[in-house]
Short mmCIF file of C-alpha atoms in Angstrom, two decimals:
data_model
loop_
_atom_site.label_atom_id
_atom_site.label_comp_id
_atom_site.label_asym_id
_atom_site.label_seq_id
_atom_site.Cartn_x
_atom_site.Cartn_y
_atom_site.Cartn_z
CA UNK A 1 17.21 156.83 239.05
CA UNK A 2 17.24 153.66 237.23
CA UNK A 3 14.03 152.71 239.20
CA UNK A 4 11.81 155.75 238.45
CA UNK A 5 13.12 155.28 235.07
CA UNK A 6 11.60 151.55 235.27
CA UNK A 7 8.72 153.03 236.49
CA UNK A 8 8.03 154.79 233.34
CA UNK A 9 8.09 152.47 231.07
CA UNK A 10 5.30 150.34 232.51
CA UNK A 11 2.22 149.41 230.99
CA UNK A 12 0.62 151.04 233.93
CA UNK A 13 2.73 154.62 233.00
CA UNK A 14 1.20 154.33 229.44
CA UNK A 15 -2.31 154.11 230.62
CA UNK A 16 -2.50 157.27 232.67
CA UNK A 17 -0.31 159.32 229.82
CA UNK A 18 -3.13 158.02 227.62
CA UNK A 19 -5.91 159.23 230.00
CA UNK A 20 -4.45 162.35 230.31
CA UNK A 21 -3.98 163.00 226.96
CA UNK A 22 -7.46 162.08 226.20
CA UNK A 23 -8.86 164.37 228.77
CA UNK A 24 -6.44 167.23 227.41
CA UNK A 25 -7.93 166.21 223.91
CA UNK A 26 -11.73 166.42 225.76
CA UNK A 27 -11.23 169.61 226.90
CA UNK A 28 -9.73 171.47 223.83
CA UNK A 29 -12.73 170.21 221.78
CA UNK A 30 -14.91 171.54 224.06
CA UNK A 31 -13.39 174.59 224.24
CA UNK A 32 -12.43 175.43 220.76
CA UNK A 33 -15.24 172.97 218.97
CA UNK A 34 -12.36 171.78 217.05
CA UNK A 35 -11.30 168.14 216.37
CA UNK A 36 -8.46 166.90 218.68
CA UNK A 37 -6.74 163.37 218.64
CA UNK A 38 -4.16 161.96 221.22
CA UNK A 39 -1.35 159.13 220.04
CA UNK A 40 1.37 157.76 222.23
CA UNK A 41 4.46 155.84 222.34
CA UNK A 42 7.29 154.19 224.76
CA UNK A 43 10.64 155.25 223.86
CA UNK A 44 13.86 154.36 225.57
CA UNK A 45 13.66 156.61 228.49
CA UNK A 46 9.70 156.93 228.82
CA UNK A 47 5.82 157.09 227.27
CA UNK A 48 5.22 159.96 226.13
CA UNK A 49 1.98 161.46 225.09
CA UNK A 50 0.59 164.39 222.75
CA UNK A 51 -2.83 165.97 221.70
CA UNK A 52 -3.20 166.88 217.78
CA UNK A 53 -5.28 169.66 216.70
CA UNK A 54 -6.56 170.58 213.18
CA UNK A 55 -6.89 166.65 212.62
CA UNK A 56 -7.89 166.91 208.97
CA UNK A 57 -5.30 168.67 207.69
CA UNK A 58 -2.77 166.35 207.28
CA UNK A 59 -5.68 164.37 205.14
CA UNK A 60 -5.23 160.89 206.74
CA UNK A 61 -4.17 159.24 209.95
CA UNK A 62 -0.92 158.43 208.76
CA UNK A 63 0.26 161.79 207.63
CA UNK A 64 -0.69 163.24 211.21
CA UNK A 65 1.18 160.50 212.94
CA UNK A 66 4.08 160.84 210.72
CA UNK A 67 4.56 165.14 211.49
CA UNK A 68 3.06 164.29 215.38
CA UNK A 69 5.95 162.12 215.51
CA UNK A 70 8.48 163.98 213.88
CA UNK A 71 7.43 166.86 216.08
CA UNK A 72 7.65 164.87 219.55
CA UNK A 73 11.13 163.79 218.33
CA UNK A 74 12.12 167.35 217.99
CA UNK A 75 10.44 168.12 221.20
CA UNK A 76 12.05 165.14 223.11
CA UNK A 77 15.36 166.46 222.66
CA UNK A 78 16.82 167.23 226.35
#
């Protein structure tokens, strides 16, 4: 366990969540027409990815990283 939790953490780990966020991101735009954002982070256990919709709402970057966050820490919770 300790090794696939190693694993996780790499830098290598963070690059594909990040691709497949992006591509998540790619695709909702083009289905919806919408504006879609990714952000990521490593945490103690993993990196861990997530797409934003409705970008503008929150009126900057910061205020949609700050409820993104607060909503992956909910999330997280296992």
């Amino acid at each position: 366990m300790n090794g696939i939790r190693s694993l996780m953490k790499t830098p290598e780990a963070g690059r594909e969540v990040e691709r497949i966020a992006g591509r998540i991101a790619s695709s909702a735009e083009s289905a919806t027409g919408g504006e879609f954002r990714t952000d990521s982070t490593l945490n103690a256990r993993r990196w861990r990815a997530a797409v934003i919709g409705n970008y503008k709402k929150h009126a900057n970057a910061e205020g949609t990283r700050s409820a993104l966050l607060r909503g992956m820490d909910g999330a997280g919770s296992e």
